[in-house]
Tab-separated table of C-alpha atoms in Angstrom:
chain	number	residue	atom	x	y	z
A	1	MET	CA	-0.044	-0.197	-0.083
A	2	THR	CA	1.633	3.241	-0.880
A	3	THR	CA	2.461	5.847	2.082
A	4	PRO	CA	-0.200	8.945	1.574
A	5	GLN	CA	2.239	11.888	1.060
A	6	PRO	CA	1.892	14.710	3.593
A	7	GLY	CA	-1.022	17.540	1.774
A	8	GLN	CA	-1.674	14.929	-1.080
A	9	HIS	CA	-5.394	15.157	-0.516
A	10	MET	CA	-5.955	19.311	-0.130
A	11	ALA	CA	-3.665	19.630	-3.142
A	12	ALA	CA	-5.931	17.198	-5.284
A	13	GLU	CA	-8.959	19.089	-3.771
A	14	ILE	CA	-7.851	22.678	-4.792
A	15	ALA	CA	-6.638	21.334	-8.517
A	16	ALA	CA	-10.358	19.791	-8.647
A	17	GLN	CA	-12.377	23.150	-8.105
A	18	PRO	CA	-12.485	24.422	-11.782
A	19	GLN	CA	-14.250	21.365	-13.197
A	20	ILE	CA	-16.902	21.880	-9.677
A	21	PHE	CA	-17.384	25.295	-10.655
A	22	SER	CA	-18.602	24.210	-14.705
A	23	SER	CA	-20.170	21.428	-13.366
A	24	LEU	CA	-22.423	23.171	-10.509
A	25	TYR	CA	-22.939	25.710	-13.059
A	26	ALA	CA	-24.422	23.582	-16.277
A	27	ASN	CA	-26.321	22.203	-13.253
A	28	ARG	CA	-27.902	25.406	-12.359
A	29	ALA	CA	-31.664	24.180	-12.628
A	30	ASP	CA	-32.032	22.435	-9.425
A	31	ILE	CA	-31.230	25.416	-7.318
A	32	ALA	CA	-33.418	27.614	-9.862
A	33	ALA	CA	-36.479	25.650	-8.881
A	34	VAL	CA	-35.459	26.188	-4.882
A	35	ALA	CA	-34.870	30.071	-5.751
A	36	GLN	CA	-38.327	29.699	-7.462
A	37	VAL	CA	-39.842	28.570	-3.873
A	38	ILE	CA	-37.990	31.437	-2.605
A	39	ARG	CA	-39.938	33.903	-5.104
A	40	GLU	CA	-43.129	32.611	-4.321
A	41	ARG	CA	-43.018	32.780	-1.027
A	42	ALA	CA	-41.535	36.143	-0.828
A	43	PRO	CA	-39.751	36.799	2.340
A	44	ARG	CA	-38.670	40.035	4.159
A	45	PHE	CA	-36.117	39.238	5.845
A	46	VAL	CA	-33.298	36.387	5.600
A	47	LEU	CA	-31.330	34.803	8.458
A	48	PHE	CA	-28.330	32.381	7.791
A	49	ALA	CA	-26.852	29.875	10.043
A	50	ALA	CA	-22.926	28.195	9.807
A	51	ARG	CA	-19.645	27.758	11.242
A	52	GLY	CA	-16.567	27.759	10.834
A	53	SER	CA	-15.561	27.782	7.027
A	54	SER	CA	-19.265	28.248	5.734
A	55	ASP	CA	-20.196	30.848	8.717
A	56	HIS	CA	-17.514	32.968	5.848
A	57	ALA	CA	-19.548	31.389	2.937
A	58	ALA	CA	-22.700	33.057	4.872
A	59	ILE	CA	-21.183	36.015	5.259
A	60	TYR	CA	-20.239	36.372	1.802
A	61	ALA	CA	-24.318	35.170	0.904
A	62	LYS	CA	-25.266	38.187	3.249
A	63	TYR	CA	-23.571	40.279	1.529
A	64	LEU	CA	-25.347	39.396	-2.210
A	65	THR	CA	-28.522	38.777	-0.027
A	66	GLU	CA	-28.433	43.365	1.006
A	67	ILE	CA	-27.018	44.446	-2.341
A	68	LEU	CA	-28.310	42.036	-5.029
A	69	LEU	CA	-31.819	41.147	-3.635
A	70	GLN	CA	-31.976	44.609	-1.195
A	71	LEU	CA	-33.031	42.402	1.541
A	72	PRO	CA	-32.207	42.737	5.186
A	73	ALA	CA	-29.877	39.695	6.293
A	74	GLY	CA	-28.596	39.231	9.460
A	75	LEU	CA	-26.570	35.834	11.241
A	76	VAL	CA	-27.567	33.502	13.455
A	77	SER	CA	-26.658	33.416	17.231
A	78	ALA	CA	-27.180	29.444	17.279
A	79	SER	CA	-26.841	29.787	21.133
A	80	THR	CA	-29.797	31.867	21.780
A	81	THR	CA	-31.892	28.656	20.224
A	82	THR	CA	-29.754	25.694	22.170
A	83	LEU	CA	-28.649	26.802	25.394
A	84	TYR	CA	-31.589	29.714	25.595
A	85	GLY	CA	-34.516	28.633	24.272
A	86	ALA	CA	-35.807	31.593	22.403
A	87	GLU	CA	-38.327	31.464	19.606
A	88	PRO	CA	-38.590	34.284	17.909
A	89	ASP	CA	-41.689	34.913	15.148
A	90	LEU	CA	-40.411	33.636	12.350
A	91	ARG	CA	-42.907	34.380	9.615
A	92	ASP	CA	-41.549	35.662	6.445
A	93	VAL	CA	-38.168	34.962	7.570
A	94	LEU	CA	-35.932	32.941	4.959
A	95	LEU	CA	-33.239	30.808	6.702
A	96	ILE	CA	-30.270	29.140	4.965
A	97	THR	CA	-28.143	27.055	6.665
A	98	VAL	CA	-25.116	26.297	5.334
A	99	SER	CA	-22.953	23.440	6.264
A	100	GLN	CA	-20.387	21.096	4.183
A	101	SER	CA	-21.345	18.039	6.280
A	102	GLY	CA	-24.630	18.866	7.026
A	103	GLY	CA	-24.133	17.057	10.559
A	104	SER	CA	-23.208	19.515	13.217
A	105	PRO	CA	-26.050	19.517	16.163
A	106	ASP	CA	-26.497	22.780	16.423
A	107	LEU	CA	-27.357	23.724	12.953
A	108	LEU	CA	-29.398	20.798	12.762
A	109	GLU	CA	-31.195	22.419	15.710
A	110	VAL	CA	-31.902	25.593	14.746
A	111	THR	CA	-32.986	24.619	11.067
A	112	ALA	CA	-35.591	22.263	12.823
A	113	SER	CA	-36.690	25.147	14.905
A	114	TYR	CA	-36.714	28.019	12.917
A	115	ARG	CA	-38.854	25.296	10.219
A	116	ARG	CA	-41.992	24.958	13.246
A	117	ARG	CA	-41.815	28.533	13.850
A	118	GLY	CA	-42.692	29.742	9.942
A	119	ALA	CA	-39.418	29.866	8.474
A	120	LEU	CA	-38.525	28.760	5.079
A	121	THR	CA	-35.765	26.961	5.871
A	122	VAL	CA	-32.932	25.799	3.107
A	123	ALA	CA	-30.196	24.041	3.485
A	124	VAL	CA	-27.232	24.500	1.405
A	125	THR	CA	-24.820	21.386	1.816
A	126	ASN	CA	-22.560	18.582	0.531
A	127	THR	CA	-23.808	16.062	1.462
A	128	ALA	CA	-27.378	15.425	-0.127
A	129	SER	CA	-28.200	12.496	2.578
A	130	SER	CA	-27.445	14.245	5.658
A	131	PRO	CA	-29.813	15.353	8.923
A	132	LEU	CA	-29.667	18.922	8.128
A	133	ASN	CA	-31.469	18.157	4.143
A	134	ALA	CA	-34.277	16.048	6.143
A	135	ALA	CA	-34.303	19.176	8.674
A	136	ALA	CA	-35.019	21.696	5.727
A	137	GLU	CA	-37.956	22.438	3.834
A	138	LEU	CA	-35.765	22.822	0.393
A	139	SER	CA	-32.143	22.192	-0.060
A	140	VAL	CA	-29.104	22.809	-2.052
A	141	ASP	CA	-26.535	20.333	-3.392
A	142	VAL	CA	-22.580	21.742	-3.263
A	143	SER	CA	-22.021	18.902	-5.486
A	144	ALA	CA	-18.333	18.744	-4.722
A	145	GLY	CA	-17.479	15.221	-3.687
A	146	VAL	CA	-15.771	13.536	-0.928
A	147	GLU	CA	-14.012	15.454	0.885
A	148	HIS	CA	-10.264	14.074	2.518
A	149	ALA	CA	-8.461	16.678	4.162
A	150	VAL	CA	-9.345	18.064	7.092
A	151	ALA	CA	-9.527	21.923	5.831
A	152	ALA	CA	-12.027	22.518	3.535
A	153	THR	CA	-11.028	24.152	-0.065
A	154	LYS	CA	-13.515	22.669	-2.863
A	155	THR	CA	-16.659	22.571	-0.665
A	156	TYR	CA	-16.380	26.515	0.479
A	157	SER	CA	-15.569	27.237	-3.029
A	158	ALA	CA	-18.553	25.370	-4.056
A	159	THR	CA	-20.559	26.847	-1.476
A	160	LEU	CA	-19.704	30.491	-2.571
A	161	LEU	CA	-21.135	29.222	-6.116
A	162	ALA	CA	-24.182	27.113	-4.597
A	163	LEU	CA	-25.089	30.591	-2.759
A	164	TYR	CA	-24.109	32.896	-5.515
A	165	LEU	CA	-26.344	31.006	-8.175
A	166	LEU	CA	-29.488	30.557	-5.159
A	167	ILE	CA	-29.501	34.362	-4.368
A	168	ASP	CA	-29.191	35.350	-8.226
A	169	ALA	CA	-31.601	32.851	-9.188
A	170	VAL	CA	-33.941	34.667	-6.543
A	171	ARG	CA	-33.943	38.163	-8.104
A	172	GLY	CA	-34.659	37.085	-11.992
A	173	GLY	CA	-30.755	36.388	-12.906
A	174	ASN	CA	-29.211	33.562	-14.771
A	175	GLY	CA	-25.999	33.137	-13.425
A	176	GLU	CA	-24.390	34.926	-16.168
A	177	ALA	CA	-21.197	36.834	-14.332
A	178	ALA	CA	-20.765	32.711	-12.666
A	179	ALA	CA	-21.151	31.779	-17.029
A	180	SER	CA	-16.883	31.662	-17.267
A	181	LEU	CA	-15.545	31.038	-13.316
A	182	GLY	CA	-14.576	27.145	-14.258
A	183	ASP	CA	-12.655	28.350	-16.565
A	184	LEU	CA	-11.288	31.117	-14.765
A	185	ALA	CA	-10.343	28.987	-12.306
A	186	GLN	CA	-7.734	26.846	-13.847
A	187	VAL	CA	-6.337	29.773	-15.150
A	188	THR	CA	-6.409	31.718	-11.507
A	189	LEU	CA	-4.617	28.055	-10.706
A	190	ASP	CA	-2.034	27.875	-13.400
A	191	GLN	CA	-0.879	31.898	-13.150
A	192	SER	CA	-0.752	32.282	-9.593
A	193	THR	CA	1.727	29.304	-9.122
A	194	PRO	CA	5.412	30.687	-9.233
A	195	THR	CA	3.693	33.758	-6.676
A	196	VAL	CA	2.318	31.783	-4.430
A	197	GLU	CA	5.463	29.751	-4.094
A	198	GLU	CA	7.378	33.130	-3.475
A	199	ALA	CA	4.822	34.143	-1.139
A	200	VAL	CA	5.370	30.459	0.699
A	201	ARG	CA	9.621	31.616	0.552
A	202	ARG	CA	7.876	35.098	2.248
A	203	TYR	CA	5.834	33.803	4.959
A	204	ARG	CA	7.755	30.476	5.933
A	205	PHE	CA	9.228	31.938	8.999
A	206	VAL	CA	6.372	34.391	10.029
A	207	ASP	CA	4.393	34.011	13.369
A	208	ARG	CA	1.724	37.152	13.001
A	209	VAL	CA	-0.567	37.272	9.921
A	210	LEU	CA	-3.364	40.150	9.602
A	211	THR	CA	-5.673	39.323	6.593
A	212	THR	CA	-8.186	42.479	4.758
A	213	GLY	CA	-10.708	42.671	2.681
A	214	ARG	CA	-14.032	44.813	2.208
A	215	GLY	CA	-17.216	43.998	0.871
A	216	TYR	CA	-17.955	41.005	-0.897
A	217	SER	CA	-13.784	40.259	-0.737
A	218	TYR	CA	-14.323	40.538	3.748
A	219	ALA	CA	-15.716	36.903	3.856
A	220	THR	CA	-12.160	35.747	1.736
A	221	ALA	CA	-9.971	37.111	4.268
A	222	LEU	CA	-11.706	36.007	7.139
A	223	GLU	CA	-11.480	31.946	5.295
A	224	ALA	CA	-7.875	33.125	4.903
A	225	SER	CA	-7.321	33.571	8.266
A	226	LEU	CA	-8.836	30.454	9.218
A	227	LYS	CA	-7.390	28.380	6.645
A	228	LEU	CA	-3.505	29.615	7.447
A	229	ALA	CA	-4.570	29.157	11.375
A	230	GLU	CA	-5.837	25.880	10.925
A	231	THR	CA	-2.953	24.397	8.443
A	232	SER	CA	-0.050	26.150	9.476
A	233	TYR	CA	-0.956	27.386	13.245
A	234	LEU	CA	-0.052	30.821	12.964
A	235	ALA	CA	-1.388	33.209	14.507
A	236	ALA	CA	-3.885	35.098	11.907
A	237	ARG	CA	-6.376	37.336	12.404
A	238	ALA	CA	-9.031	38.758	9.913
A	239	TYR	CA	-10.500	42.678	10.304
A	240	SER	CA	-12.705	44.398	7.674
A	241	GLY	CA	-10.583	47.225	6.004
A	242	ALA	CA	-12.989	49.649	7.773
A	243	ASP	CA	-12.375	48.185	11.019
A	244	LEU	CA	-8.707	48.432	10.557
A	245	LEU	CA	-7.801	51.644	11.483
A	246	HIS	CA	-10.399	51.308	14.304
A	247	GLY	CA	-7.382	50.447	16.593
A	248	PRO	CA	-6.145	46.918	15.316
A	249	VAL	CA	-3.052	49.003	12.750
A	250	ALA	CA	-1.657	49.882	16.040
A	251	ALA	CA	-0.377	46.755	16.243
A	252	VAL	CA	1.002	46.855	12.469
A	253	ASP	CA	4.921	47.189	12.303
A	254	GLY	CA	7.538	45.704	9.894
A	255	GLU	CA	7.383	42.339	11.866
A	256	THR	CA	3.644	42.128	10.734
A	257	ALA	CA	2.667	39.820	7.472
A	258	VAL	CA	-0.185	41.328	5.809
A	259	LEU	CA	-2.751	39.108	3.229
A	260	ALA	CA	-4.470	41.882	1.480
A	261	ILE	CA	-7.251	40.300	-0.785
A	262	THR	CA	-8.453	43.190	-2.974
A	263	SER	CA	-10.619	42.646	-6.504
A	264	LEU	CA	-11.662	45.514	-8.998
A	265	GLY	CA	-14.945	47.407	-7.715
A	266	LYS	CA	-16.111	49.158	-4.850
A	267	GLY	CA	-14.882	46.917	-2.311
A	268	GLY	CA	-10.900	47.075	-3.422
A	269	ASP	CA	-11.281	50.550	-3.814
A	270	SER	CA	-12.455	51.206	0.103
A	271	LEU	CA	-9.071	49.228	0.772
A	272	LEU	CA	-6.330	51.595	-0.642
A	273	ASP	CA	-6.716	54.186	2.053
A	274	ALA	CA	-6.050	51.591	4.824
A	275	LEU	CA	-3.715	49.778	2.825
A	276	ALA	CA	-1.429	53.055	2.211
A	277	VAL	CA	-1.054	53.019	6.357
A	278	VAL	CA	-0.408	49.414	6.794
A	279	ASN	CA	2.556	50.124	4.619
A	280	GLU	CA	3.363	53.638	5.996
A	281	ARG	CA	3.945	51.334	9.043
A	282	GLY	CA	6.382	48.760	7.204
A	283	ALA	CA	4.023	45.787	6.922
A	284	ASP	CA	5.349	42.966	4.322
A	285	VAL	CA	2.134	43.334	2.278
A	286	VAL	CA	1.081	40.361	-1.120
A	287	ALA	CA	-1.840	41.795	-2.327
A	288	VAL	CA	-4.359	38.838	-3.756
A	289	GLY	CA	-6.825	39.790	-6.070
A	290	SER	CA	-8.055	41.169	-9.513
A	291	ALA	CA	-7.146	44.850	-8.420
A	292	SER	CA	-3.948	43.646	-6.617
A	293	GLU	CA	-0.912	45.236	-8.638
A	294	LYS	CA	-3.051	48.929	-8.082
A	295	VAL	CA	-1.772	48.801	-4.001
A	296	PRO	CA	1.050	48.947	-3.044
A	297	SER	CA	2.839	45.784	-1.667
A	298	ALA	CA	5.833	43.047	-1.606
A	299	LEU	CA	4.173	41.239	-3.936
A	300	SER	CA	1.224	40.959	-6.132
A	301	ILE	CA	-0.879	37.865	-6.831
A	302	THR	CA	-3.467	38.712	-9.289
A	303	ILE	CA	-6.859	36.769	-10.289
A	304	PRO	CA	-8.462	37.204	-13.570
A	305	GLU	CA	-11.089	39.528	-13.755
A	306	THR	CA	-15.124	39.133	-12.754
A	307	ALA	CA	-17.976	40.747	-11.601
A	308	GLU	CA	-17.155	41.928	-7.712
A	309	GLU	CA	-19.981	39.989	-6.771
A	310	VAL	CA	-18.335	36.374	-7.391
A	311	ALA	CA	-14.992	37.714	-7.447
A	312	PRO	CA	-14.220	35.641	-3.799
A	313	ILE	CA	-14.515	32.260	-5.581
A	314	LEU	CA	-11.419	32.943	-7.933
A	315	GLU	CA	-9.496	35.357	-5.010
A	316	ILE	CA	-9.848	32.143	-1.938
A	317	LEU	CA	-7.687	29.436	-4.832
A	318	PRO	CA	-4.405	30.989	-4.300
A	319	VAL	CA	-4.989	31.593	-0.931
A	320	GLN	CA	-5.956	27.973	-0.283
A	321	ARG	CA	-2.713	27.260	-1.904
A	322	LEU	CA	-0.800	29.657	-0.076
A	323	ALA	CA	-1.902	27.771	3.189
A	324	HIS	CA	-1.167	24.134	1.775
A	325	GLY	CA	2.800	25.436	0.717
A	326	LEU	CA	3.277	26.924	4.404
A	327	ALA	CA	2.181	24.214	6.339
A	328	LEU	CA	4.109	22.046	3.865
A	329	ALA	CA	7.105	23.849	4.148
A	330	ARG	CA	6.525	24.655	8.282
A	331	GLY	CA	6.602	21.093	8.597
A	332	GLY	CA	3.144	20.626	9.184
A	333	ASP	CA	0.603	18.145	7.303
A	334	PRO	CA	-2.332	20.114	6.042
A	335	ASP	CA	-4.513	16.608	5.194
A	336	ALA	CA	-4.506	16.351	9.069
A	337	PRO	CA	-3.987	19.110	11.502
A	338	ARG	CA	-3.426	18.591	14.693
A	339	GLY	CA	-6.790	19.098	16.703
A	340	LEU	CA	-9.290	19.011	14.378
A	341	ASN	CA	-12.003	16.672	12.870
A	342	LYS	CA	-14.078	17.344	9.823
A	343	VAL	CA	-17.059	17.767	11.205
A	344	THR	CA	-17.147	19.569	14.674
A	345	ARG	CA	-20.202	18.721	16.699
A	346	THR	CA	-21.120	22.208	18.477
A	347	LEU	CA	-24.431	22.267	20.980
């Protein structure tokens, strides 16, 4: 039997994403059918329930909901249901529960409870047979296939795409902005390889990393921070570019590594002032995104330009490669980070 090499599963799952995007887009009719039910029920408020990487996907979807649907949106605090037994009036509420495994007990309880109290419930998972899918009225399969590495890669990005296709279809769109993401994902992975390798060399011995982004890209900054922490055991912290100048920038100096997620659009434009201050303080900045060459940085990892609302689906790809490379360079195995399991069971 061949002994698995450290990181081989994570590497394969990162490489699989272009085909997953193409397949998910081609099969978007199933997602559109769920969207049609949502349109007919006409919710006035949207809530998202999620944990871990799925929580970052939910934050991305919150931006989509507020901007594309012009509906108020929020994130559920699961403990208000699971620990405190709160029972708010949920009529006219849409609850979208995002869970790659569909096996977290707290998310299952929240979904079942919200459905009993009048919410329209939708499960977005990578496990069609999961208890969460059974608990929700409707379900969306992200169709990423089994993920063997503990750190989520293909399931995270496929969840982003599924959420975009769902929300775009609710507003009556046809997913046009996502049509070429499969091809663009392959371009992103291929063209970013040399600069990602250079970023691994720059960050190999760093202890502290700050990640930042604004707008849609804030979700990428959050996911980047988690990936670097769980695979390479770095002290990583994510901030919105808007919050960065409200205190945290005081901790930035020449020993700080900053990963800036900046794509073309309003979010990337609004990040420029914060990055200028970070550079003045001597931080080592690596910029990732379609606007990366517009910002002052030590290294630029450029991705193809897309509509701003789908940019996070590509932005995360070189970051995943960076986390994978750093874990190996620092002597770890990104397929099996210490102390972590694929399904985290919280109550």
